[in-house]
Coordinates of N, CA and C in Angstrom, one line a residue:
M1 N 0.9 -1.2 0.0 CA 0.2 0.0 -0.2 C 1.0 1.2 -0.1
A2 N 0.5 2.2 -0.8 CA 1.4 3.2 -0.9 C 1.4 4.2 0.4
D3 N 2.1 5.1 0.4 CA 2.2 5.9 1.9 C 1.1 6.9 1.5
E4 N 0.9 7.5 0.3 CA 0.0 8.9 -0.1 C -1.4 8.3 0.3
A5 N -2.0 9.0 1.0 CA -3.5 8.9 1.3 C -4.2 9.0 0.2
P6 N -5.2 8.1 0.0 CA -6.1 8.4 -1.4 C -7.3 9.6 -1.0
P7 N -7.4 10.2 -2.2 CA -8.4 11.8 -2.4 C -9.6 11.2 -1.3
S8 N -9.7 12.1 -0.7 CA -11.1 12.2 0.3 C -12.2 12.0 -0.2
P9 N -13.3 11.3 -0.2 CA -14.9 11.3 -0.8 C -15.4 12.0 -0.4
L10 N -15.2 13.1 0.5 CA -15.8 14.6 0.5 C -15.2 15.5 0.3
A11 N -13.9 15.3 -0.6 CA -13.6 16.3 -1.2 C -14.4 17.5 -2.2
S12 N -14.9 16.9 -2.9 CA -15.8 17.6 -3.9 C -16.9 18.2 -2.9
L13 N -17.5 18.1 -2.1 CA -18.6 18.4 -1.2 C -17.9 19.6 -0.2
I14 N -16.6 19.4 0.0 CA -16.1 20.4 0.9 C -15.5 21.4 0.0
T15 N -15.4 21.3 -1.2 CA -15.0 22.5 -2.2 C -16.4 23.5 -2.4
Q16 N -17.4 22.4 -2.6 CA -18.8 22.9 -2.7 C -19.3 24.1 -1.6
A17 N -19.0 23.1 -0.5 CA -19.4 24.1 1.0 C -18.2 25.4 0.8
R18 N -17.1 25.2 0.5 CA -16.1 26.4 0.7 C -16.7 27.7 -0.4
D19 N -17.2 27.4 -1.6 CA -17.6 27.7 -2.6 C -19.3 28.3 -2.4
G20 N -20.0 27.9 -1.0 CA -21.1 28.4 -0.5 C -22.1 27.9 -1.3
A21 N -22.3 26.6 -1.9 CA -22.9 25.8 -3.1 C -23.7 24.7 -1.9
V22 N -23.3 24.5 -0.7 CA -23.9 23.6 0.1 C -24.7 24.3 1.3
S23 N -26.1 24.0 1.3 CA -26.9 24.8 2.3 C -27.0 23.8 3.5
V24 N -27.0 24.5 4.6 CA -27.1 23.6 6.0 C -28.2 24.3 7.3
R25 N -28.6 23.7 7.6 CA -29.1 24.4 8.9 C -29.1 23.8 10.0
M26 N -28.0 24.4 11.0 CA -28.0 23.6 12.0 C -27.5 25.1 13.2
E27 N -27.7 24.7 14.5 CA -27.2 26.0 15.6 C -25.9 25.8 15.3
P28 N -25.4 27.1 16.3 CA -23.9 27.2 16.3 C -23.2 25.9 17.5
E29 N -24.2 25.7 18.3 CA -23.8 25.0 19.4 C -24.0 23.4 18.6
Q30 N -24.6 23.1 17.6 CA -24.3 21.7 17.2 C -23.0 21.7 16.3
F31 N -22.6 23.0 15.6 CA -21.2 22.9 15.1 C -19.9 22.6 16.0
A32 N -20.4 23.4 17.0 CA -19.7 23.6 18.2 C -19.0 21.7 18.8
K33 N -20.4 21.1 19.1 CA -20.4 19.8 19.4 C -19.9 18.6 18.3
I34 N -19.9 19.0 17.1 CA -19.5 17.9 16.2 C -18.0 18.3 16.2
E35 N -17.5 19.7 15.9 CA -15.9 19.7 16.2 C -15.4 19.0 17.5
Y36 N -16.0 19.5 18.5 CA -15.5 18.6 19.8 C -15.3 17.3 19.7
E37 N -16.8 16.6 19.3 CA -16.7 15.2 19.4 C -15.7 14.8 18.2
C38 N -15.7 15.1 16.9 CA -14.7 14.9 15.9 C -13.0 14.4 16.5
N39 N -12.7 15.6 17.3 CA -11.4 15.8 17.9 C -11.2 14.8 18.5
A40 N -12.3 14.7 19.6 CA -12.3 13.6 20.9 C -12.1 12.6 20.1
F41 N -12.4 12.1 18.7 CA -12.6 10.6 18.4 C -11.0 10.4 17.6
K42 N -10.6 11.6 17.1 CA -9.2 11.4 16.6 C -8.5 11.4 17.8
E43 N -8.5 11.6 18.6 CA -7.6 11.3 20.0 C -7.3 10.0 20.0
V44 N -8.9 9.6 20.4 CA -9.1 8.0 20.9 C -8.6 7.1 19.9
I45 N -8.9 7.5 18.7 CA -8.1 6.5 17.4 C -6.7 6.5 17.5
R46 N -6.2 7.5 17.5 CA -4.7 7.5 17.9 C -3.9 6.9 19.2
D47 N -4.6 6.9 20.3 CA -4.5 6.5 21.3 C -4.7 4.5 20.9
I48 N -5.2 4.2 20.5 CA -5.6 3.2 19.9 C -4.3 2.8 19.1
Q49 N -4.0 3.5 18.4 CA -2.9 3.1 17.1 C -1.7 2.9 18.3
K50 N -1.5 3.7 19.3 CA 0.1 3.8 20.2 C -0.4 2.1 20.8
D51 N -1.3 1.7 21.0 CA -1.5 0.3 21.5 C -1.3 -0.6 20.9
V52 N -1.6 -0.5 19.6 CA -1.2 -1.2 18.1 C -0.2 -1.4 18.0
Q53 N 0.7 0.0 18.0 CA 2.2 -0.1 17.8 C 2.6 -1.3 18.7
Q54 N 2.4 -0.9 20.1 CA 2.9 -1.6 21.2 C 2.9 -3.4 20.9
V55 N 1.6 -3.7 20.7 CA 1.5 -5.1 20.2 C 2.7 -5.3 19.2
A56 N 2.6 -4.4 18.2 CA 3.7 -5.4 16.9 C 5.1 -5.2 17.6
R57 N 5.5 -4.3 18.5 CA 6.6 -4.5 19.1 C 7.1 -5.7 20.4
I58 N 5.9 -6.5 20.7 CA 6.2 -7.4 21.4 C 7.1 -8.8 21.2
G59 N 8.2 -8.7 21.7 CA 8.9 -9.6 21.1 C 8.6 -11.3 21.5
T60 N 8.4 -11.5 22.4 CA 7.7 -13.0 23.2 C 6.4 -12.8 23.6
W61 N 5.3 -13.5 23.5 CA 4.3 -13.4 23.5 C 4.1 -14.3 25.1
G62 N 4.8 -15.4 24.8 CA 4.9 -16.2 26.3 C 3.7 -17.4 26.1
F63 N 3.3 -17.6 24.9 CA 2.1 -18.8 24.7 C 3.2 -20.0 23.9
G64 N 4.4 -20.2 23.8 CA 4.9 -21.4 23.4 C 6.1 -20.8 22.1
D65 N 6.1 -19.4 22.0 CA 6.6 -19.0 20.8 C 8.0 -18.5 21.2
Q66 N 8.7 -18.6 22.1 CA 9.8 -18.4 22.4 C 11.0 -19.8 21.4
S67 N 11.8 -19.4 21.4 CA 13.0 -20.0 21.0 C 13.3 -21.3 21.6
G68 N 13.3 -22.5 20.8 CA 13.5 -23.6 21.4 C 12.2 -24.8 21.9
S69 N 11.0 -23.5 21.5 CA 9.5 -24.0 21.9 C 9.4 -25.5 21.2
K70 N 8.7 -26.2 22.1 CA 7.9 -27.4 20.9 C 6.8 -27.3 20.4
L71 N 6.4 -26.3 20.5 CA 5.0 -25.5 19.6 C 5.3 -25.2 18.5
T72 N 5.5 -25.7 17.5 CA 6.2 -25.1 16.2 C 4.9 -24.0 15.6
S73 N 3.9 -24.2 16.0 CA 2.9 -23.2 15.3 C 3.0 -21.9 16.1
A74 N 3.4 -21.9 17.2 CA 3.5 -20.4 17.9 C 4.3 -19.7 17.6
P75 N 5.7 -19.6 17.2 CA 6.1 -18.5 16.7 C 5.4 -17.5 15.2
T76 N 4.8 -18.7 14.4 CA 4.0 -18.1 13.2 C 2.7 -17.3 13.7
M77 N 1.9 -18.0 14.8 CA 1.0 -17.2 15.3 C 1.2 -15.8 15.8
A78 N 2.5 -15.6 16.7 CA 3.0 -14.6 16.8 C 3.2 -13.7 16.0
N79 N 4.2 -13.8 15.1 CA 4.2 -13.2 13.6 C 2.6 -12.7 12.8
R80 N 2.0 -13.6 12.9 CA 0.6 -12.9 12.7 C 0.2 -11.7 13.2
F81 N -0.1 -12.0 14.5 CA -0.4 -11.0 15.5 C 0.0 -9.9 15.6
R82 N 1.8 -9.7 15.2 CA 2.4 -8.7 15.1 C 2.0 -8.1 13.6
A83 N 1.5 -8.9 12.6 CA 1.5 -8.5 11.5 C 0.1 -8.1 11.3
K84 N -0.9 -8.3 11.7 CA -2.1 -8.0 11.8 C -2.4 -6.3 12.4
S85 N -1.4 -6.4 13.7 CA -1.5 -5.1 14.4 C -1.2 -4.2 13.6
M86 N 0.1 -4.3 12.6 CA 0.8 -3.2 12.0 C 1.6 -3.7 11.0
G87 N 1.5 -3.5 9.6 CA 2.3 -3.6 8.6 C 2.0 -5.1 8.1
H88 N 0.7 -5.5 7.8 CA 0.2 -6.5 7.2 C 0.1 -6.1 5.5
P89 N 0.9 -7.2 4.9 CA 0.9 -7.0 3.3 C -0.6 -6.3 2.8
G90 N -0.6 -5.4 2.1 CA -1.9 -4.9 1.2 C -2.5 -4.2 2.4
G91 N -2.1 -3.6 3.7 CA -2.7 -2.7 4.7 C -3.8 -3.3 5.3
D92 N -3.6 -4.6 5.2 CA -5.0 -5.4 5.8 C -4.6 -5.7 7.5
D93 N -4.4 -4.4 8.0 CA -3.9 -4.6 9.4 C -4.6 -3.4 10.5
F94 N -4.6 -3.5 11.6 CA -5.4 -2.4 12.2 C -4.8 -1.3 12.6
N95 N -3.8 -0.6 12.2 CA -3.0 0.4 12.1 C -3.9 1.4 10.9
T96 N -3.5 0.4 9.9 CA -4.2 1.2 8.7 C -5.1 1.2 8.4
V97 N -6.2 0.3 8.9 CA -7.5 0.3 9.0 C -8.0 1.6 10.0
L98 N -7.3 1.9 11.2 CA -7.6 3.1 12.1 C -7.1 4.6 11.5
D99 N -6.1 4.3 10.5 CA -5.6 5.4 10.0 C -6.7 5.8 8.9
E100 N -7.6 4.7 8.4 CA -8.5 5.6 7.1 C -10.1 5.9 8.0
H101 N -10.0 5.1 9.4 CA -11.4 5.9 10.7 C -10.8 7.3 10.4
F102 N -9.3 7.7 11.1 CA -8.9 9.2 11.4 C -9.4 10.0 10.1
R103 N -9.0 9.3 8.9 CA -9.3 10.4 7.7 C -10.6 10.7 7.5
A104 N -11.5 9.5 7.9 CA -12.9 9.7 7.6 C -13.7 10.7 8.4
V105 N -12.9 10.5 9.9 CA -13.7 11.5 10.7 C -13.0 13.1 10.7
E106 N -11.8 13.2 10.2 CA -11.5 14.5 9.8 C -12.0 15.1 8.6
D107 N -12.4 14.1 7.4 CA -13.0 14.6 6.3 C -14.5 15.3 6.9
I108 N -15.1 14.7 8.1 CA -16.4 14.7 8.5 C -16.3 16.5 9.0
R109 N -15.3 16.3 10.0 CA -14.8 17.8 10.9 C -14.5 18.5 9.8
Q110 N -13.7 18.5 8.7 CA -13.5 19.4 8.0 C -14.7 19.8 7.0
L111 N -15.5 19.1 6.5 CA -16.9 19.4 5.8 C -17.6 20.5 6.9
H112 N -17.8 20.1 8.2 CA -18.7 21.1 8.9 C -17.9 22.2 9.5
A113 N -16.4 22.0 9.5 CA -15.9 23.2 9.8 C -15.9 24.7 8.6
T114 N -15.8 24.0 7.2 CA -15.6 24.9 6.3 C -16.8 25.2 6.1
I115 N -18.2 25.0 6.5 CA -19.6 25.4 6.5 C -19.7 26.2 7.7
R116 N -19.0 25.8 8.8 CA -19.4 26.9 9.9 C -18.6 28.0 9.6
D117 N -17.4 27.9 8.7 CA -16.5 28.8 8.9 C -17.2 30.2 8.2
R118 N -18.2 29.7 7.2 CA -19.0 30.8 6.4 C -19.9 31.5 6.9
F119 N -20.6 30.7 8.2 CA -21.5 31.3 9.1 C -20.7 32.3 9.9
L120 N -19.4 32.0 10.6 CA -18.6 32.7 11.6 C -18.5 33.9 10.9
A121 N -18.2 34.0 9.5 CA -17.8 35.5 8.7 C -18.9 36.5 8.5
Q122 N -20.2 35.6 8.6 CA -21.1 36.6 8.1 C -22.4 36.9 9.4
D123 N -21.9 36.4 10.5 CA -23.0 36.6 11.5 C -22.4 36.8 13.0
A124 N -22.2 37.5 13.6 CA -21.6 38.1 14.8 C -22.3 37.3 15.9
E125 N -24.0 37.1 15.9 CA -24.4 36.6 16.8 C -24.0 35.2 17.2
W126 N -24.3 34.5 15.9 CA -24.0 33.3 15.5 C -22.5 33.2 16.0
S127 N -21.8 33.6 15.9 CA -20.1 33.5 16.0 C -20.1 33.3 17.7
A128 N -20.4 34.4 18.0 CA -20.5 34.2 19.7 C -21.0 33.4 20.3
R129 N -22.0 32.6 19.7 CA -22.8 31.5 20.3 C -22.1 30.3 20.2
F130 N -21.3 29.9 18.6 CA -20.7 29.3 18.6 C -19.2 29.3 19.5
N131 N -18.5 30.4 19.8 CA -17.1 30.3 20.5 C -17.4 30.4 21.7
A132 N -18.9 30.5 22.2 CA -19.0 30.4 23.7 C -19.1 28.9 24.2
E133 N -19.9 28.4 23.1 CA -20.1 26.6 23.3 C -18.9 25.9 23.2
I134 N -18.1 26.5 22.2 CA -16.6 25.6 22.2 C -15.9 26.0 23.6
A135 N -16.1 27.0 24.2 CA -15.1 27.6 25.4 C -15.9 26.8 26.7
R136 N -17.0 26.3 26.5 CA -17.8 25.5 27.5 C -17.3 24.2 27.3
L137 N -17.5 23.7 25.9 CA -17.2 22.1 25.8 C -15.5 22.1 26.1
N138 N -14.7 22.9 26.0 CA -13.3 23.2 26.3 C -13.0 22.7 27.8
Q139 N -14.1 23.3 28.9 CA -13.6 23.0 29.9 C -13.7 21.8 30.8
F140 N -14.1 20.7 29.8 CA -14.3 19.6 30.5 C -13.0 18.6 30.5
P141 N -12.7 17.9 31.2 CA -11.4 17.1 31.1 C -11.2 16.1 30.3
D142 N -9.9 15.8 29.9 CA -10.2 14.7 28.8 C -9.8 13.2 29.3
R143 N -9.7 12.4 29.1 CA -9.8 11.1 29.6 C -8.4 11.1 30.6
N144 N -7.2 12.0 30.4 CA -6.4 11.7 31.4 C -6.4 13.1 32.1
G145 N -7.6 13.8 32.5 CA -7.8 14.6 33.3 C -7.2 16.2 33.0
Q146 N -6.9 16.3 31.7 CA -6.5 17.8 31.3 C -7.4 18.5 30.7
P147 N -7.8 19.6 30.7 CA -8.6 20.5 30.1 C -8.2 20.0 28.7
G148 N -9.6 20.1 27.9 CA -9.2 20.3 26.2 C -10.5 19.4 25.9
V149 N -10.5 19.4 24.4 CA -11.3 18.7 23.7 C -11.3 17.2 23.4
T150 N -11.9 16.5 24.8 CA -11.8 14.9 24.5 C -13.1 14.5 25.3
G151 N -13.3 13.4 25.3 CA -14.2 12.8 26.1 C -15.7 13.1 25.8
P152 N -16.7 12.5 26.8 CA -18.0 12.8 26.7 C -18.2 14.4 27.5
I153 N -19.4 14.7 26.6 CA -19.7 16.2 27.2 C -20.6 15.4 28.6
P154 N -20.2 16.3 29.4 CA -21.1 16.0 31.1 C -22.3 16.5 30.5
G155 N -23.6 15.8 31.1 CA -25.0 16.4 31.1 C -25.4 16.4 29.9
D156 N -25.1 16.0 28.9 CA -25.2 16.2 27.6 C -26.0 14.9 27.0
N157 N -27.6 14.8 26.8 CA -28.2 13.8 26.8 C -28.3 13.5 25.4
K158 N -28.0 14.3 24.3 CA -28.4 14.2 22.9 C -27.7 13.4 22.1

């Protein structure tokens, strides 16, 4: 698999949104939540990728895959686990699939951000509501207890 990412399936829609050819009716708070949740999801994907990369680096799994073991299939299984976590031929591995998910979430975020930016440039009240909601959302701690754009929104049942 090539290192270069394929073109976004949303690229033409993002261009249309940038040109003002896409119409959406949403409240500024909804745009803020989309931004917040997309960023949170991307962070989760990167955290999972770190775990997957650690799996790929495990030298000995401890189920008979060590040198001199009588379980002849164990080293093959361990190698398959490593390959499936990262680096499987043809991109059929967790890390590659997670990269594809990351790009999809980023495309969704970028599409909404493009539309949102048009609203921000045209409506001061709308802009103020969006900025207030982003500030409110960023007050909540992330999974590591740090303030920022991650995790569920406390009290949000939508």
